[in-house]
mmCIF file of C-alpha atoms and ligand atoms in Angstrom:
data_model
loop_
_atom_site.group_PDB
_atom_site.id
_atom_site.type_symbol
_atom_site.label_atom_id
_atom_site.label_comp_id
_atom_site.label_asym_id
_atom_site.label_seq_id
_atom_site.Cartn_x
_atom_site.Cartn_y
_atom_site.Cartn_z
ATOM 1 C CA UNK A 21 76.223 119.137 79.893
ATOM 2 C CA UNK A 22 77.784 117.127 83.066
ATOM 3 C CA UNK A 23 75.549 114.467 84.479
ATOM 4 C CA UNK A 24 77.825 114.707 87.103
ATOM 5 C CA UNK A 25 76.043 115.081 91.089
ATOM 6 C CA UNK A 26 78.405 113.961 92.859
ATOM 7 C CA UNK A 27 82.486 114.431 94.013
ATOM 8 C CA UNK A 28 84.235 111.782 95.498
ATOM 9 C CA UNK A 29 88.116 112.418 97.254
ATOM 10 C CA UNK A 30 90.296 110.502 97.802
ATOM 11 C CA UNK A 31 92.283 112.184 101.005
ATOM 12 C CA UNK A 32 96.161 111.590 101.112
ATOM 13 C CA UNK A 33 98.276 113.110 98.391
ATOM 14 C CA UNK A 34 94.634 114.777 96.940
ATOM 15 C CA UNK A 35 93.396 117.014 99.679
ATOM 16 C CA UNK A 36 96.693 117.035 101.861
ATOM 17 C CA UNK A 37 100.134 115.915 101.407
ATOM 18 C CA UNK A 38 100.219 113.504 104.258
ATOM 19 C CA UNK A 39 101.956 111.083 100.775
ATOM 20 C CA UNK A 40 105.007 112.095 102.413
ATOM 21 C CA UNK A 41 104.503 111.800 106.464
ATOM 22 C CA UNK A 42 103.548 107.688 105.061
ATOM 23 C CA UNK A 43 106.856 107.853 103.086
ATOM 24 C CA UNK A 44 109.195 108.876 105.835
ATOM 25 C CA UNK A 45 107.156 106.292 108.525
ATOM 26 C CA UNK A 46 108.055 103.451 106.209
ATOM 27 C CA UNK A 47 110.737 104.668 104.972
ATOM 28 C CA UNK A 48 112.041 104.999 108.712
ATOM 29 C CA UNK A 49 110.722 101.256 109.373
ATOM 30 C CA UNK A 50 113.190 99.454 106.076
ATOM 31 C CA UNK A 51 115.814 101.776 107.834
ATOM 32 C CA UNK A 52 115.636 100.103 111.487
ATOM 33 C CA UNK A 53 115.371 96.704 109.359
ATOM 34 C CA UNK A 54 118.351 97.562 108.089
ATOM 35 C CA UNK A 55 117.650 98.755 104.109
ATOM 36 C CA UNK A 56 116.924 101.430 101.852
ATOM 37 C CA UNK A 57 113.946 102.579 100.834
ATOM 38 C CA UNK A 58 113.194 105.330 98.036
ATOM 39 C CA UNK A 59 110.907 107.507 97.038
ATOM 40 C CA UNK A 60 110.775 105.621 93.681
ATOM 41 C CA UNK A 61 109.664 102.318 95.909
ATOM 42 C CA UNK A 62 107.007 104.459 97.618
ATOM 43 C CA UNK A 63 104.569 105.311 94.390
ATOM 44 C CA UNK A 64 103.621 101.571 94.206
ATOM 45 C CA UNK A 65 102.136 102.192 98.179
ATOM 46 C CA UNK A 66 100.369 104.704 97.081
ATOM 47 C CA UNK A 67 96.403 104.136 97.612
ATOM 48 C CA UNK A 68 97.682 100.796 98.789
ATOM 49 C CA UNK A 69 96.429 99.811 102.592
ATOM 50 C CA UNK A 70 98.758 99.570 105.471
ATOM 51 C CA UNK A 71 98.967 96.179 105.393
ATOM 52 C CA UNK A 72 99.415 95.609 101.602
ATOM 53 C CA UNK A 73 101.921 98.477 101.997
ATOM 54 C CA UNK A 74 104.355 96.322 104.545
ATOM 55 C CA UNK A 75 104.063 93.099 102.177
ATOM 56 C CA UNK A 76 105.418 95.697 99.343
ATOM 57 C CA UNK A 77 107.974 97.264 101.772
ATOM 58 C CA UNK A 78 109.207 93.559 103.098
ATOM 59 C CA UNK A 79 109.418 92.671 99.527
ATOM 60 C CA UNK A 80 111.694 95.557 98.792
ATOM 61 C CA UNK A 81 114.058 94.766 101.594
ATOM 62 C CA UNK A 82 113.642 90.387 100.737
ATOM 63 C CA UNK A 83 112.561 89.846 104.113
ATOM 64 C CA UNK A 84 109.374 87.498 105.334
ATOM 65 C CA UNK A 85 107.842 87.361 108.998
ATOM 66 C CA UNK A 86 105.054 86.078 110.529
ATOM 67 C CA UNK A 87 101.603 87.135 111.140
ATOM 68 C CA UNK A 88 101.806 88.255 114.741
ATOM 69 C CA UNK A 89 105.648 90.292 113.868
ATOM 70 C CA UNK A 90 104.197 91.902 110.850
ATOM 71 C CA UNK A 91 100.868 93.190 112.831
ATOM 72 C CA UNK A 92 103.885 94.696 115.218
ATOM 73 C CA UNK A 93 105.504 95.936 112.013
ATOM 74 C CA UNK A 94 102.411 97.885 110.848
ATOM 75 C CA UNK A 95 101.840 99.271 114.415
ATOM 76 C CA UNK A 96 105.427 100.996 114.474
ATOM 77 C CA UNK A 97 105.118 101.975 111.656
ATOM 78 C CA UNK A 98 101.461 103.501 112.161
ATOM 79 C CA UNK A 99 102.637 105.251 115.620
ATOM 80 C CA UNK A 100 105.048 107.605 113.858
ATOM 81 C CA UNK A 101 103.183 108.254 111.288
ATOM 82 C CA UNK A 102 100.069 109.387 113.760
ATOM 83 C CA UNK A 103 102.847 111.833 115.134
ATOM 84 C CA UNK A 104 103.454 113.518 112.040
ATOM 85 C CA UNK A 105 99.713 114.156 111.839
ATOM 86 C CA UNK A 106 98.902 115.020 114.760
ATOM 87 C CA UNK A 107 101.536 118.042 114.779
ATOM 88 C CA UNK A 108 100.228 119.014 110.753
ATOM 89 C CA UNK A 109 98.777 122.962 110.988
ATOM 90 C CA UNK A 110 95.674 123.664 108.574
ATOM 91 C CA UNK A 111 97.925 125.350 105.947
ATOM 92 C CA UNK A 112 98.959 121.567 105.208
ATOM 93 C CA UNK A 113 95.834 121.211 102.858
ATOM 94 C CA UNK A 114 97.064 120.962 99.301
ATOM 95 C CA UNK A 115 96.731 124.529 97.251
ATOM 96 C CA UNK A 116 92.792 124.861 96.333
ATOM 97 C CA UNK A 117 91.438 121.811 97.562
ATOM 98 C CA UNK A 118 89.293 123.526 100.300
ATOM 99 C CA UNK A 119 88.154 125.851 97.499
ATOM 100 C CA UNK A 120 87.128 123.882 95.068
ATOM 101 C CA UNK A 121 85.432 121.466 97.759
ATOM 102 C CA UNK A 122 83.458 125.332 98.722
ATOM 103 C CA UNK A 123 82.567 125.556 94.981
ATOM 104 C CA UNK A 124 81.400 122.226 94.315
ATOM 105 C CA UNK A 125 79.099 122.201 97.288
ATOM 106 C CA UNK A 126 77.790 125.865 96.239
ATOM 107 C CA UNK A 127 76.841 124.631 93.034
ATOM 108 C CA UNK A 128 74.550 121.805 94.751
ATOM 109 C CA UNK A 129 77.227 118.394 94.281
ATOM 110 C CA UNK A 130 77.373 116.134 97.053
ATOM 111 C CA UNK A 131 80.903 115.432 98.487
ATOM 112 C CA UNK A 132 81.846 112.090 100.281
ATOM 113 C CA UNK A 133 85.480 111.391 101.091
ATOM 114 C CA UNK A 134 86.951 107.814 99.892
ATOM 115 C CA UNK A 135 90.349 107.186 101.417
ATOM 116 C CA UNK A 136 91.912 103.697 102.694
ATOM 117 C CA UNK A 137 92.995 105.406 105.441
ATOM 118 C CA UNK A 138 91.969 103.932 108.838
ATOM 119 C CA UNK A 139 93.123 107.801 110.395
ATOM 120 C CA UNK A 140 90.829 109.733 107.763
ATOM 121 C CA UNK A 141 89.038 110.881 110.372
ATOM 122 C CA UNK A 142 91.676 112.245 112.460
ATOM 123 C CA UNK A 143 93.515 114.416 109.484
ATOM 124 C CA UNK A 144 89.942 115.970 108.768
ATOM 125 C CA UNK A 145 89.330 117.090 112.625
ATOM 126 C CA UNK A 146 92.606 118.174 112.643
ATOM 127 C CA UNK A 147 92.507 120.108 109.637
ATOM 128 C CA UNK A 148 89.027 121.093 110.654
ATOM 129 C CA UNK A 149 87.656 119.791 106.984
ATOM 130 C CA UNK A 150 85.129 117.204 108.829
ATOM 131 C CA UNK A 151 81.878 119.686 108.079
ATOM 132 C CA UNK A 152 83.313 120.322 104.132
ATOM 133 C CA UNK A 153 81.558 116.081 103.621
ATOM 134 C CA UNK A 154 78.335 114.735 103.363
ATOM 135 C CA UNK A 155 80.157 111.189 103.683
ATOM 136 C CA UNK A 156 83.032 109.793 104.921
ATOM 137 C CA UNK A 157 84.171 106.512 103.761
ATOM 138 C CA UNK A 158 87.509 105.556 105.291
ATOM 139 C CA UNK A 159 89.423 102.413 106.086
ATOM 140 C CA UNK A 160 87.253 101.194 108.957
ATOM 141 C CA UNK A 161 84.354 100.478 106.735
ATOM 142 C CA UNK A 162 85.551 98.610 104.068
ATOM 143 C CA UNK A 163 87.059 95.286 103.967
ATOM 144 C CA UNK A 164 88.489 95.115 100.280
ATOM 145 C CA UNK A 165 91.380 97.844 99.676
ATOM 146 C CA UNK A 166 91.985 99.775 96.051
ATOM 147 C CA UNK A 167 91.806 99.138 93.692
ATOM 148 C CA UNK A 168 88.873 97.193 94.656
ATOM 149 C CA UNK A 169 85.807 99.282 93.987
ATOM 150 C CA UNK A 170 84.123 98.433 97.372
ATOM 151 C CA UNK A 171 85.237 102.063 98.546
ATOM 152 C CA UNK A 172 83.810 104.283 96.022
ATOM 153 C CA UNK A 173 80.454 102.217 95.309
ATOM 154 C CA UNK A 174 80.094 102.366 99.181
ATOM 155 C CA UNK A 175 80.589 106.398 98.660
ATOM 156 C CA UNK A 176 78.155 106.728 95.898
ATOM 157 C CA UNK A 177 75.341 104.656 97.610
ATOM 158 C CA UNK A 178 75.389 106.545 101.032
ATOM 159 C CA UNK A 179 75.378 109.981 98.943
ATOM 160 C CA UNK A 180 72.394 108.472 97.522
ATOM 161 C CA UNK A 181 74.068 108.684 93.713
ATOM 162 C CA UNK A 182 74.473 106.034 90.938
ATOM 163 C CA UNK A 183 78.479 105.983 90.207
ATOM 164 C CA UNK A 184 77.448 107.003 87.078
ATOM 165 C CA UNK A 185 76.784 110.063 88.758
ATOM 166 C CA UNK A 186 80.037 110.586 90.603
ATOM 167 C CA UNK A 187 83.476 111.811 89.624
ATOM 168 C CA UNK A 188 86.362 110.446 91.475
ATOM 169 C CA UNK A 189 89.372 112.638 92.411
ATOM 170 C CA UNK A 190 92.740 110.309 92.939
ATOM 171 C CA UNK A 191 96.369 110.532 93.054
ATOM 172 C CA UNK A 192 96.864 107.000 93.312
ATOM 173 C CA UNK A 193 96.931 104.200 89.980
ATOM 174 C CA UNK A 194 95.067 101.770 92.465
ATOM 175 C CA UNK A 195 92.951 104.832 93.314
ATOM 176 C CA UNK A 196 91.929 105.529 89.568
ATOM 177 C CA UNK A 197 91.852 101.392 88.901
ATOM 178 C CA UNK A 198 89.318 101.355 91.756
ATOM 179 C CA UNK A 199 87.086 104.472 90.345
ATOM 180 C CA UNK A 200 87.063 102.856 86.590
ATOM 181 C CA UNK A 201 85.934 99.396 88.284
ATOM 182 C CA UNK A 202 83.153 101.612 90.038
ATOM 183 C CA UNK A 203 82.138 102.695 86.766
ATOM 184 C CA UNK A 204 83.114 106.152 87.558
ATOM 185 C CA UNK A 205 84.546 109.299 85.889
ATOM 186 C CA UNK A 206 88.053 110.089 87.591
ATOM 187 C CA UNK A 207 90.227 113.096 88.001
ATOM 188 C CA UNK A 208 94.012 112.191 88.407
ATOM 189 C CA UNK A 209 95.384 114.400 90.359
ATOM 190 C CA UNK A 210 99.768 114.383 89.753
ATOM 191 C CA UNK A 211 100.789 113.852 86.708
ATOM 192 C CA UNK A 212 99.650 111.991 83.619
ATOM 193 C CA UNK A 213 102.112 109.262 82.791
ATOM 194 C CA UNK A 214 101.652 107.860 86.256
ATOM 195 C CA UNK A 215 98.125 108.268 86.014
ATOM 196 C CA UNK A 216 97.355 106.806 82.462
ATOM 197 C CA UNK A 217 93.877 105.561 82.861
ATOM 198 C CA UNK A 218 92.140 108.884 84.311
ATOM 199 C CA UNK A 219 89.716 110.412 82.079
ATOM 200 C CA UNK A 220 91.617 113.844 82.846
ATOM 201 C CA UNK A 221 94.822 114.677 84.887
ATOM 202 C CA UNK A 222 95.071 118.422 87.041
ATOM 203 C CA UNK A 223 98.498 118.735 88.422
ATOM 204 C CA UNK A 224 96.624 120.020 91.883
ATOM 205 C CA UNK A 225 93.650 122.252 92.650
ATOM 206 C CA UNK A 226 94.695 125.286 92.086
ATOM 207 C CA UNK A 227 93.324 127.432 89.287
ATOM 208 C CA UNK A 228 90.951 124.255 88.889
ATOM 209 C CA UNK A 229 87.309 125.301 87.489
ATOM 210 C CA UNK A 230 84.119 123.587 88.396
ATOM 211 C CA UNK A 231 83.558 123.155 84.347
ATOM 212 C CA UNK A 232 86.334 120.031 84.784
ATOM 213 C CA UNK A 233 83.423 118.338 86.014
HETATM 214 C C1 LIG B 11 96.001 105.572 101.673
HETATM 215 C C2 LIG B 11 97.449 105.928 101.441
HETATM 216 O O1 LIG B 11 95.215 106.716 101.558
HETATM 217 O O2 LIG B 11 95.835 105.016 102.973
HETATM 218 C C3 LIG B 11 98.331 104.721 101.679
HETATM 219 O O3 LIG B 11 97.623 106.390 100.112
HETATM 220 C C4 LIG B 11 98.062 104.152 103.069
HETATM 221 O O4 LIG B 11 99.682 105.101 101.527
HETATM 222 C C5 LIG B 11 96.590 103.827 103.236
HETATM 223 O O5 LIG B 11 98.833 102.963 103.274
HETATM 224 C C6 LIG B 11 96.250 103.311 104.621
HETATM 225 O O6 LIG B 11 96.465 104.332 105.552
HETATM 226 P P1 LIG B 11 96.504 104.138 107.124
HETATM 227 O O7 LIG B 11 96.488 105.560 107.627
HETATM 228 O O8 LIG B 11 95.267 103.391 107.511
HETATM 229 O O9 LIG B 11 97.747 103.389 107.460
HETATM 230 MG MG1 LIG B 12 95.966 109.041 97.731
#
């Protein structure tokens, strides 16, 4: 039988596809710097925080700035994105995800969100999901990004859990690095060869049973 009593989540690309609103920000960003950047470049930002995601992105295009540019880099980059969310309607949740949250927390697990996002908060008002989490750990209240554990143990501790207790649901490999670090079970969620080291890999939520656990 599962020891599991707990469900961690991570947020973009697992409960809503806001992968893609960070895609075209950045992606809009290289353009104005004048190069490419593909959706092929994008998986390796996945899970990655907005900083770490700009060194990547600068690398791509084999350009350096300094400090004080770069924090104006991020910024841009971070307005446009916060437009795209702030016009997302609550049919932008992924297929199932609300369900199976509904589930889970009928059957007595504890939910917590884990996302590096520093706007976590703003996507769950907006998509009215704030009351579906016991705890919210977001990008304000950790200093060490994935796949640094720091996130998830954080999780597991304020739900009161050991990690070995918890199940981690991720859709990026930093994400599922980070939850194997924690000493965690974790759930890819996309699709298997990108997320090799997941004890178990759901293409999305939909048709997903509790017995996964
Ligand atoms: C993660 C995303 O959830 O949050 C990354 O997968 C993103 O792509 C990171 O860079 C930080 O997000 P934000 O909203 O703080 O820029
Ligand atoms: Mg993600």
């Amino acid at each position: 039988m599962s020891t599991i009593k707990g469900c961690i989540f991570d947020l973009d690309g697992v409960i809503v596809n806001t992968a893609r609103y960070h895609y075209l920000a950045w992606k809009k960003l290289a353009n104005e710097l004048d190069f490419d950047f593909s959706e092929k470049d994008n998986e390796s930002l996945k899970g990655v925080s907005r900083m770490e995601s700009l060194e990547i992105l600068l690398k791509v295009g084999g350009l350096s700035f300094d400090d004080e540019t770069k924090l104006a880099l991020a910024a841009r980059k971070n307005q446009w994105y916060v437009d795209y969310i702030n016009s997302m309607e609550e049919d932008e949740v992924l297929p199932g995800a609300k369900k199976f949250i509904e589930r889970a927390r009928a059957a007595g697990l504890k939910i917590a969100l884990g996302s590096a996002s520093k706007n976590a908060l703003t996507i769950l008002n907006r998509l009215k999901l704030a009351d579906y989490f016991d705890v919210v750990i977001d990008g304000t209240k950790v200093s060490r990004a994935k796949p640094d554990p720091e996130i998830f143990l954080l999780a597991a501790h304020e739900l009161g859990l050991p990690p070995s207790d918890c199940v981690v649901f991720e859709d990026a490999k930093a994400g599922v690095e980070a939850a194997k670090k924690a000493g965690m079970k974790c759930i890819g969620v996309g699709i298997r060869s990108e997320l090799a080291d997941a004890d178990a890999v759901i293409p999305g939520f939909e048709n997903i049973d509790l017995c996964i656990l």
